[in-house]
Amino acid sequence: MDVLQSIFRWFHIIAGIVWIGHLYFFNFVNGPYQGTIDGETKKKSNPELLPRALFWFRHGALWTWATGVLLLLLVFYHGQLMFDAGQGWTGGAFAMVAVTFLAFLVYDVLVKQEFAKDLKVLTPIAFVLIAIVILLDINVGGFGYRAYVIHTGAMFGTIMAFNVWFRIWPAQQKIITAVKAGTPPDAALVALAGTRSKHNTYLSVPLVWTMINSHTVVPFANSFVLLLVMIAAGWWLTSMFY
């Protein structure tokens, strides 16, 4: 089991570097660059550049998510790190695992609302919902510190992978086709891809914090407030560069 954990961690980190590296490339490098070039240049370069970058981007997302789930199964479920001493699996625990992996459905509905276009409105609402989920992980699921931290990360990662495969990639396929044909891409698709990519960028920074949960046990143990502080700090840090 230790060997399997090591192998999956290795692949998880490599895939994560590929995924998040391309995410930051799109948001911090390519996005600003696209605003400086004319339509003819885009027509020549983007159909060559973007499909290649998006291939690594979406497959990095897939394999990061898949190996992350495998590690969750091995380290936390098989390794029995879910609960504090004397606690075990209950209906509430299973329900909160389901919430972890189905929260993307709520997110997808939420961010389609008109108010969600303004990050200053969306952010506090999202923050409150995340806090509620964490409290439910603790009080309904009975999760220990490391378990509720990593399940918060799994929730973020699932939302991000969903965005890549079911929102950003389908929109980009249509955008690339339009650019290649020399026609203006649908503004709604451009906005959709950009917005979901921006959300992923904000989620990625606190996600990394949750991934190092084994190194934050002291002095952070048993304090969900400090997890929320780190999520807020991650979002603030991202805003400094976005």
Coordinates of N, CA, C and O in Angstrom, one line a residue, residues 62-200:
L62 N -7.8 15.8 -15.9 CA -8.4 14.5 -15.8 C -7.5 13.6 -14.9 O -8.0 13.0 -13.9
W63 N -6.2 13.6 -15.1 CA -5.3 12.7 -14.4 C -5.0 13.2 -13.0 O -4.8 12.4 -12.1
T64 N -5.1 14.5 -12.8 CA -4.9 15.0 -11.4 C -6.1 14.6 -10.6 O -6.0 14.1 -9.5
W65 N -7.3 14.7 -11.2 CA -8.5 14.4 -10.5 C -8.6 12.8 -10.2 O -8.9 12.4 -9.1
A66 N -8.3 12.0 -11.2 CA -8.4 10.6 -11.1 C -7.4 10.1 -10.0 O -7.7 9.2 -9.2
T67 N -6.1 10.5 -10.1 CA -5.1 10.1 -9.1 C -5.4 10.6 -7.7 O -5.1 10.0 -6.7
G68 N -6.1 11.8 -7.7 CA -6.5 12.3 -6.4 C -7.5 11.5 -5.7 O -7.5 11.2 -4.5
V69 N -8.5 11.0 -6.5 CA -9.5 10.1 -6.0 C -8.9 8.8 -5.5 O -9.2 8.3 -4.4
L70 N -8.0 8.3 -6.3 CA -7.3 7.0 -5.9 C -6.5 7.2 -4.6 O -6.5 6.4 -3.7
L71 N -5.9 8.4 -4.4 CA -5.1 8.6 -3.2 C -6.1 8.8 -2.0 O -5.8 8.4 -0.9
L72 N -7.3 9.4 -2.3 CA -8.3 9.5 -1.2 C -8.7 8.1 -0.7 O -8.9 7.9 0.5
L73 N -8.9 7.2 -1.7 CA -9.3 5.9 -1.4 C -8.3 5.2 -0.6 O -8.5 4.5 0.4
L74 N -7.0 5.3 -1.0 CA -5.9 4.6 -0.4 C -5.5 5.2 1.0 O -5.4 4.5 2.0
V75 N -5.3 6.5 1.0 CA -4.8 7.1 2.2 C -5.9 7.3 3.3 O -5.6 7.0 4.5
F76 N -7.1 7.8 2.9 CA -8.1 8.1 3.9 C -9.1 7.0 4.2 O -9.4 6.7 5.3
Y77 N -9.6 6.4 3.1 CA -10.6 5.4 3.3 C -10.0 4.0 3.7 O -10.3 3.5 4.8
H78 N -9.1 3.5 2.9 CA -8.4 2.3 3.3 C -7.4 2.5 4.5 O -7.3 1.7 5.4
G79 N -6.8 3.7 4.5 CA -5.9 4.0 5.6 C -6.5 4.4 6.9 O -5.8 4.7 7.9
Q80 N -7.8 4.5 6.9 CA -8.6 4.8 8.1 C -8.2 6.1 8.8 O -8.0 6.2 10.0
L81 N -8.1 7.1 8.0 CA -7.7 8.5 8.5 C -8.9 9.4 8.5 O -8.8 10.6 8.6
M82 N -10.1 8.9 8.3 CA -11.3 9.7 8.1 C -11.8 10.3 9.5 O -12.3 11.4 9.5
F83 N -11.7 9.6 10.5 CA -12.3 9.9 11.8 C -11.4 9.9 12.9 O -10.3 9.3 12.9
D84 N -11.7 10.7 14.0 CA -11.0 10.6 15.2 C -11.3 9.3 15.9 O -12.2 8.5 15.5
A85 N -10.5 9.0 16.9 CA -10.6 7.7 17.6 C -12.0 7.4 18.1 O -12.6 8.3 18.7
G86 N -12.5 6.2 17.9 CA -13.8 5.8 18.4 C -14.9 6.1 17.4 O -16.1 5.7 17.7
Q87 N -14.7 6.8 16.3 CA -15.7 7.1 15.4 C -15.5 6.2 14.1 O -14.5 5.7 13.9
G88 N -16.6 6.1 13.4 CA -16.6 5.3 12.2 C -17.6 5.8 11.1 O -18.2 6.8 11.3
W89 N -17.7 5.0 10.1 CA -18.6 5.3 9.0 C -20.1 5.3 9.4 O -20.5 4.4 10.1
T90 N -20.8 6.4 9.1 CA -22.2 6.5 9.4 C -22.9 7.0 8.1 O -22.3 7.3 7.1
G91 N -24.2 7.0 8.2 CA -25.0 7.5 7.1 C -24.6 9.0 6.8 O -24.5 9.4 5.6
G92 N -24.3 9.8 7.8 CA -23.9 11.2 7.6 C -22.6 11.3 6.9 O -22.4 12.2 6.1
A93 N -21.7 10.4 7.3 CA -20.4 10.4 6.6 C -20.5 10.1 5.1 O -19.9 10.8 4.3
F94 N -21.3 9.1 4.8 CA -21.5 8.8 3.4 C -22.2 9.9 2.6 O -21.8 10.2 1.5
A95 N -23.1 10.6 3.3 CA -23.8 11.7 2.7 C -22.8 12.9 2.4 O -22.9 13.5 1.3
M96 N -21.9 13.1 3.3 CA -21.0 14.2 3.1 C -19.9 13.9 2.0 O -19.4 14.8 1.3
V97 N -19.6 12.6 1.9 CA -18.7 12.2 0.7 C -19.5 12.5 -0.6 O -18.9 13.0 -1.5
A98 N -20.8 12.2 -0.6 CA -21.6 12.5 -1.8 C -21.6 14.0 -2.0 O -21.5 14.4 -3.2
V99 N -21.8 14.8 -1.0 CA -21.8 16.2 -1.2 C -20.5 16.7 -1.8 O -20.5 17.6 -2.7
T100 N -19.4 16.1 -1.3 CA -18.0 16.5 -1.8 C -18.0 16.4 -3.4 O -17.5 17.2 -4.1
F101 N -18.5 15.2 -3.9 CA -18.3 15.0 -5.3 C -19.5 15.4 -6.1 O -19.5 15.3 -7.4
L102 N -20.6 15.9 -5.5 CA -21.7 16.4 -6.3 C -21.9 17.9 -6.1 O -22.8 18.5 -6.8
A103 N -21.1 18.5 -5.4 CA -21.2 20.0 -5.1 C -21.1 20.8 -6.4 O -21.6 21.9 -6.5
F104 N -20.4 20.2 -7.4 CA -20.2 20.9 -8.7 C -21.6 21.2 -9.4 O -21.7 22.2 -10.1
L105 N -22.6 20.4 -9.1 CA -23.9 20.6 -9.7 C -24.5 21.9 -9.1 O -25.1 22.7 -9.8
V106 N -24.3 22.1 -7.8 CA -24.8 23.3 -7.2 C -24.0 24.5 -7.7 O -24.6 25.6 -8.0
Y107 N -22.7 24.4 -7.7 CA -21.8 25.4 -8.2 C -22.3 25.9 -9.6 O -22.4 27.0 -9.9
D108 N -22.5 24.9 -10.5 CA -22.9 25.2 -11.9 C -24.1 26.0 -12.0 O -24.3 26.9 -12.9
V109 N -25.1 25.7 -11.2 CA -26.4 26.4 -11.2 C -26.1 27.8 -10.6 O -26.6 28.8 -11.1
L110 N -25.4 27.9 -9.5 CA -25.1 29.2 -8.8 C -24.5 30.2 -9.7 O -24.9 31.3 -9.8
V111 N -23.4 29.8 -10.4 CA -22.6 30.7 -11.2 C -23.3 31.1 -12.5 O -22.8 32.0 -13.2
K112 N -24.4 30.5 -12.8 CA -25.2 30.9 -14.0 C -26.2 32.1 -13.7 O -26.7 32.6 -14.6
Q113 N -26.3 32.4 -12.4 CA -27.2 33.4 -12.0 C -26.6 34.8 -12.4 O -25.4 35.0 -12.4
E114 N -27.5 35.8 -12.6 CA -27.1 37.1 -13.0 C -26.1 37.7 -12.0 O -25.1 38.3 -12.3
F115 N -26.4 37.6 -10.7 CA -25.6 38.2 -9.7 C -24.2 37.6 -9.6 O -23.2 38.3 -9.2
A116 N -24.0 36.4 -10.1 CA -22.7 35.7 -10.0 C -21.7 36.3 -11.0 O -20.5 36.0 -10.9
K117 N -22.1 37.2 -11.9 CA -21.2 37.8 -12.8 C -20.3 38.8 -12.1 O -19.2 39.1 -12.6
D118 N -20.7 39.2 -10.9 CA -19.9 40.1 -10.1 C -19.2 39.3 -9.0 O -19.9 38.8 -8.1
L119 N -17.9 39.2 -9.1 CA -17.2 38.4 -8.1 C -17.3 39.0 -6.7 O -17.2 38.2 -5.7
K120 N -17.5 40.3 -6.6 CA -17.7 40.9 -5.2 C -19.0 40.4 -4.6 O -19.1 40.4 -3.3
V121 N -20.0 39.9 -5.4 CA -21.2 39.4 -4.9 C -21.1 37.9 -4.7 O -21.5 37.3 -3.7
L122 N -20.5 37.2 -5.7 CA -20.4 35.8 -5.7 C -19.4 35.3 -4.6 O -19.8 34.3 -3.9
T123 N -18.3 36.0 -4.4 CA -17.3 35.5 -3.4 C -17.9 35.3 -2.0 O -17.7 34.2 -1.4
P124 N -18.5 36.3 -1.4 CA -19.0 36.0 0.0 C -20.1 34.9 0.0 O -20.2 34.2 1.0
I125 N -20.9 34.8 -1.0 CA -21.9 33.7 -1.0 C -21.2 32.4 -1.1 O -21.6 31.4 -0.4
A126 N -20.2 32.3 -2.0 CA -19.5 31.0 -2.1 C -18.8 30.7 -0.8 O -18.7 29.5 -0.4
F127 N -18.2 31.7 -0.2 CA -17.5 31.5 1.1 C -18.4 30.9 2.2 O -18.0 30.0 2.9
V128 N -19.6 31.5 2.3 CA -20.6 31.0 3.3 C -21.0 29.6 3.0 O -21.0 28.7 3.9
L129 N -21.2 29.2 1.7 CA -21.6 27.9 1.4 C -20.5 26.9 1.7 O -20.7 25.8 2.2
I130 N -19.2 27.3 1.4 CA -18.1 26.4 1.7 C -18.0 26.2 3.2 O -17.8 25.1 3.7
A131 N -18.2 27.3 4.0 CA -18.1 27.2 5.5 C -19.2 26.2 6.0 O -19.0 25.4 6.9
I132 N -20.4 26.3 5.4 CA -21.5 25.4 5.8 C -21.1 23.9 5.5 O -21.3 23.0 6.3
V133 N -20.6 23.7 4.3 CA -20.1 22.3 3.9 C -19.1 21.8 4.9 O -19.2 20.6 5.4
I134 N -18.1 22.6 5.3 CA -17.1 22.2 6.2 C -17.7 21.8 7.6 O -17.3 20.8 8.2
L135 N -18.6 22.7 8.0 CA -19.2 22.4 9.3 C -20.1 21.1 9.3 O -20.1 20.4 10.3
L136 N -20.7 20.9 8.2 CA -21.4 19.6 8.0 C -20.5 18.4 8.0 O -20.8 17.4 8.5
D137 N -19.3 18.6 7.3 CA -18.3 17.5 7.3 C -18.0 17.1 8.7 O -17.8 15.9 9.0
I138 N -17.8 18.1 9.6 CA -17.4 17.9 11.0 C -18.5 17.3 11.8 O -18.4 16.3 12.5
N139 N -19.7 18.0 11.7 CA -20.8 17.7 12.7 C -21.7 16.6 12.2 O -22.4 15.9 13.0
V140 N -21.9 16.5 10.9 CA -22.7 15.4 10.3 C -21.9 14.2 9.9 O -22.2 13.1 10.2
G141 N -20.8 14.5 9.2 CA -20.0 13.4 8.7 C -19.0 12.9 9.8 O -18.6 11.7 9.7
G142 N -18.7 13.7 10.8 CA -17.8 13.2 11.8 C -16.4 13.2 11.4 O -15.5 12.5 12.0
F143 N -16.0 13.9 10.3 CA -14.7 13.9 9.7 C -13.7 14.5 10.7 O -14.0 15.5 11.4
G144 N -12.5 13.9 10.8 CA -11.4 14.5 11.5 C -10.8 15.6 10.7 O -11.2 15.9 9.6
Y145 N -9.8 16.3 11.3 CA -9.2 17.5 10.7 C -8.7 17.2 9.3 O -9.1 17.9 8.3
R146 N -7.8 16.2 9.1 CA -7.3 16.0 7.8 C -8.3 15.6 6.8 O -8.3 15.9 5.6
A147 N -9.3 14.9 7.3 CA -10.4 14.4 6.4 C -11.2 15.5 5.9 O -11.5 15.6 4.7
Y148 N -11.6 16.5 6.7 CA -12.5 17.6 6.2 C -11.7 18.5 5.4 O -12.2 19.2 4.4
V149 N -10.4 18.7 5.6 CA -9.5 19.5 4.8 C -9.4 18.9 3.4 O -9.6 19.6 2.4
I150 N -9.0 17.6 3.3 CA -8.8 17.0 2.0 C -10.2 16.9 1.3 O -10.2 17.0 0.0
H151 N -11.3 16.7 1.9 CA -12.5 16.7 1.2 C -13.0 18.0 0.7 O -13.6 18.1 -0.3
T152 N -12.5 19.1 1.4 CA -12.7 20.4 0.8 C -11.9 20.6 -0.4 O -12.4 21.1 -1.5
G153 N -10.7 20.1 -0.4 CA -9.9 20.1 -1.6 C -10.5 19.3 -2.7 O -10.4 19.7 -3.9
A154 N -11.0 18.1 -2.4 CA -11.6 17.2 -3.4 C -12.8 17.9 -4.0 O -13.1 17.8 -5.2
M155 N -13.6 18.7 -3.2 CA -14.7 19.4 -3.7 C -14.3 20.5 -4.7 O -14.8 20.6 -5.8
F156 N -13.2 21.2 -4.4 CA -12.7 22.2 -5.3 C -12.2 21.6 -6.6 O -12.4 22.1 -7.7
G157 N -11.4 20.5 -6.4 CA -10.8 19.8 -7.6 C -11.9 19.3 -8.5 O -11.7 19.3 -9.7
T158 N -12.9 18.7 -7.9 CA -14.0 18.2 -8.8 C -14.7 19.3 -9.6 O -15.0 19.2 -10.7
I159 N -15.0 20.5 -8.9 CA -15.5 21.6 -9.6 C -14.6 22.1 -10.7 O -15.1 22.3 -11.8
M160 N -13.3 22.1 -10.4 CA -12.4 22.6 -11.4 C -12.3 21.7 -12.6 O -12.3 22.1 -13.8
A161 N -12.3 20.3 -12.4 CA -12.2 19.4 -13.4 C -13.5 19.4 -14.3 O -13.4 19.3 -15.5
F162 N -14.6 19.6 -13.6 CA -15.9 19.7 -14.3 C -15.8 21.0 -15.3 O -16.2 20.9 -16.4
N163 N -15.3 22.1 -14.7 CA -15.2 23.3 -15.6 C -14.4 23.0 -16.8 O -14.7 23.5 -17.9
V164 N -13.3 22.3 -16.6 CA -12.3 22.1 -17.7 C -13.0 21.3 -18.8 O -13.0 21.6 -20.0
W165 N -13.6 20.2 -18.5 CA -14.1 19.2 -19.4 C -15.5 19.5 -20.0 O -15.8 19.2 -21.1
F166 N -16.3 20.2 -19.2 CA -17.7 20.4 -19.6 C -18.1 21.8 -19.9 O -19.2 22.1 -20.3
R167 N -17.2 22.8 -19.6 CA -17.5 24.2 -19.8 C -16.4 24.8 -20.7 O -16.7 25.4 -21.7
I168 N -15.2 24.8 -20.2 CA -14.1 25.5 -20.9 C -13.8 24.8 -22.2 O -13.7 25.4 -23.3
W169 N -13.5 23.5 -22.2 CA -13.1 22.8 -23.4 C -14.2 22.8 -24.5 O -13.9 23.2 -25.7
P170 N -15.5 22.5 -24.3 CA -16.5 22.6 -25.3 C -16.6 24.1 -25.9 O -16.7 24.2 -27.1
A171 N -16.5 25.1 -25.0 CA -16.5 26.5 -25.5 C -15.3 26.8 -26.4 O -15.4 27.4 -27.5
Q172 N -14.1 26.3 -26.0 CA -12.9 26.6 -26.7 C -12.9 25.9 -28.1 O -12.4 26.4 -29.0
Q173 N -13.5 24.7 -28.2 CA -13.6 24.0 -29.5 C -14.3 24.9 -30.5 O -13.9 25.0 -31.6
K174 N -15.4 25.5 -30.0 CA -16.2 26.4 -30.9 C -15.5 27.7 -31.2 O -15.6 28.2 -32.3
I175 N -14.8 28.2 -30.2 CA -14.1 29.4 -30.4 C -12.9 29.2 -31.4 O -12.7 30.0 -32.3
I176 N -12.2 28.1 -31.3 CA -11.1 27.8 -32.2 C -11.6 27.7 -33.6 O -11.0 28.1 -34.6
T177 N -12.7 27.0 -33.8 CA -13.3 26.7 -35.1 C -13.7 28.1 -35.8 O -13.4 28.3 -36.9
A178 N -14.2 29.0 -35.0 CA -14.6 30.3 -35.5 C -13.4 31.1 -35.9 O -13.4 31.7 -37.0
V179 N -12.4 31.1 -35.1 CA -11.2 31.8 -35.4 C -10.5 31.3 -36.6 O -10.0 32.0 -37.5
K180 N -10.5 30.0 -36.7 CA -9.8 29.3 -37.9 C -10.6 29.7 -39.2 O -10.0 29.9 -40.3
A181 N -11.9 29.9 -39.1 CA -12.7 30.3 -40.2 C -12.7 31.8 -40.5 O -13.2 32.2 -41.5
G182 N -12.1 32.5 -39.6 CA -12.0 33.9 -39.8 C -13.2 34.7 -39.4 O -13.4 35.8 -39.8
T183 N -14.1 34.1 -38.6 CA -15.3 34.7 -38.1 C -15.2 35.0 -36.6 O -14.5 34.3 -35.9
P184 N -15.8 36.1 -36.1 CA -15.8 36.4 -34.7 C -16.4 35.3 -33.9 O -17.5 34.8 -34.2
P185 N -15.7 34.8 -32.8 CA -16.3 33.8 -32.0 C -17.5 34.4 -31.2 O -17.5 35.6 -31.0
D186 N -18.4 33.5 -30.8 CA -19.5 33.9 -30.0 C -19.0 34.5 -28.7 O -18.3 33.9 -27.9
A187 N -19.5 35.7 -28.4 CA -19.0 36.5 -27.2 C -19.4 35.7 -26.0 O -18.7 35.8 -25.0
A188 N -20.6 35.1 -26.0 CA -21.1 34.4 -24.8 C -20.1 33.2 -24.5 O -19.9 32.9 -23.3
L189 N -19.6 32.5 -25.5 CA -18.7 31.4 -25.3 C -17.4 31.9 -24.8 O -16.8 31.2 -23.9
V190 N -16.9 33.0 -25.3 CA -15.6 33.6 -24.8 C -15.8 33.9 -23.3 O -14.9 33.7 -22.5
A191 N -16.9 34.6 -23.0 CA -17.1 34.9 -21.6 C -17.2 33.7 -20.7 O -16.7 33.7 -19.6
L192 N -17.9 32.7 -21.2 CA -18.1 31.5 -20.4 C -16.7 30.8 -20.1 O -16.4 30.5 -18.9
A193 N -15.9 30.6 -21.1 CA -14.6 30.0 -21.0 C -13.7 30.9 -20.0 O -13.0 30.3 -19.2
G194 N -13.8 32.2 -20.2 CA -13.0 33.0 -19.4 C -13.4 33.0 -17.9 O -12.5 33.0 -17.0
T195 N -14.7 33.1 -17.7 CA -15.2 33.1 -16.3 C -14.9 31.8 -15.6 O -14.4 31.8 -14.5
R196 N -15.1 30.6 -16.2 CA -14.8 29.4 -15.6 C -13.3 29.2 -15.3 O -12.9 28.6 -14.3
S197 N -12.5 29.7 -16.2 CA -11.1 29.6 -16.1 C -10.7 30.5 -14.9 O -9.8 30.1 -14.1
K198 N -11.3 31.6 -14.8 CA -11.0 32.5 -13.6 C -11.4 31.9 -12.3 O -10.7 31.9 -11.3
H199 N -12.6 31.3 -12.3 CA -13.0 30.6 -11.1 C -12.0 29.5 -10.7 O -11.6 29.3 -9.5
N200 N -11.5 28.7 -11.7 CA -10.5 27.7 -11.4 C -9.2 28.2 -10.9 O -8.6 27.6 -10.0

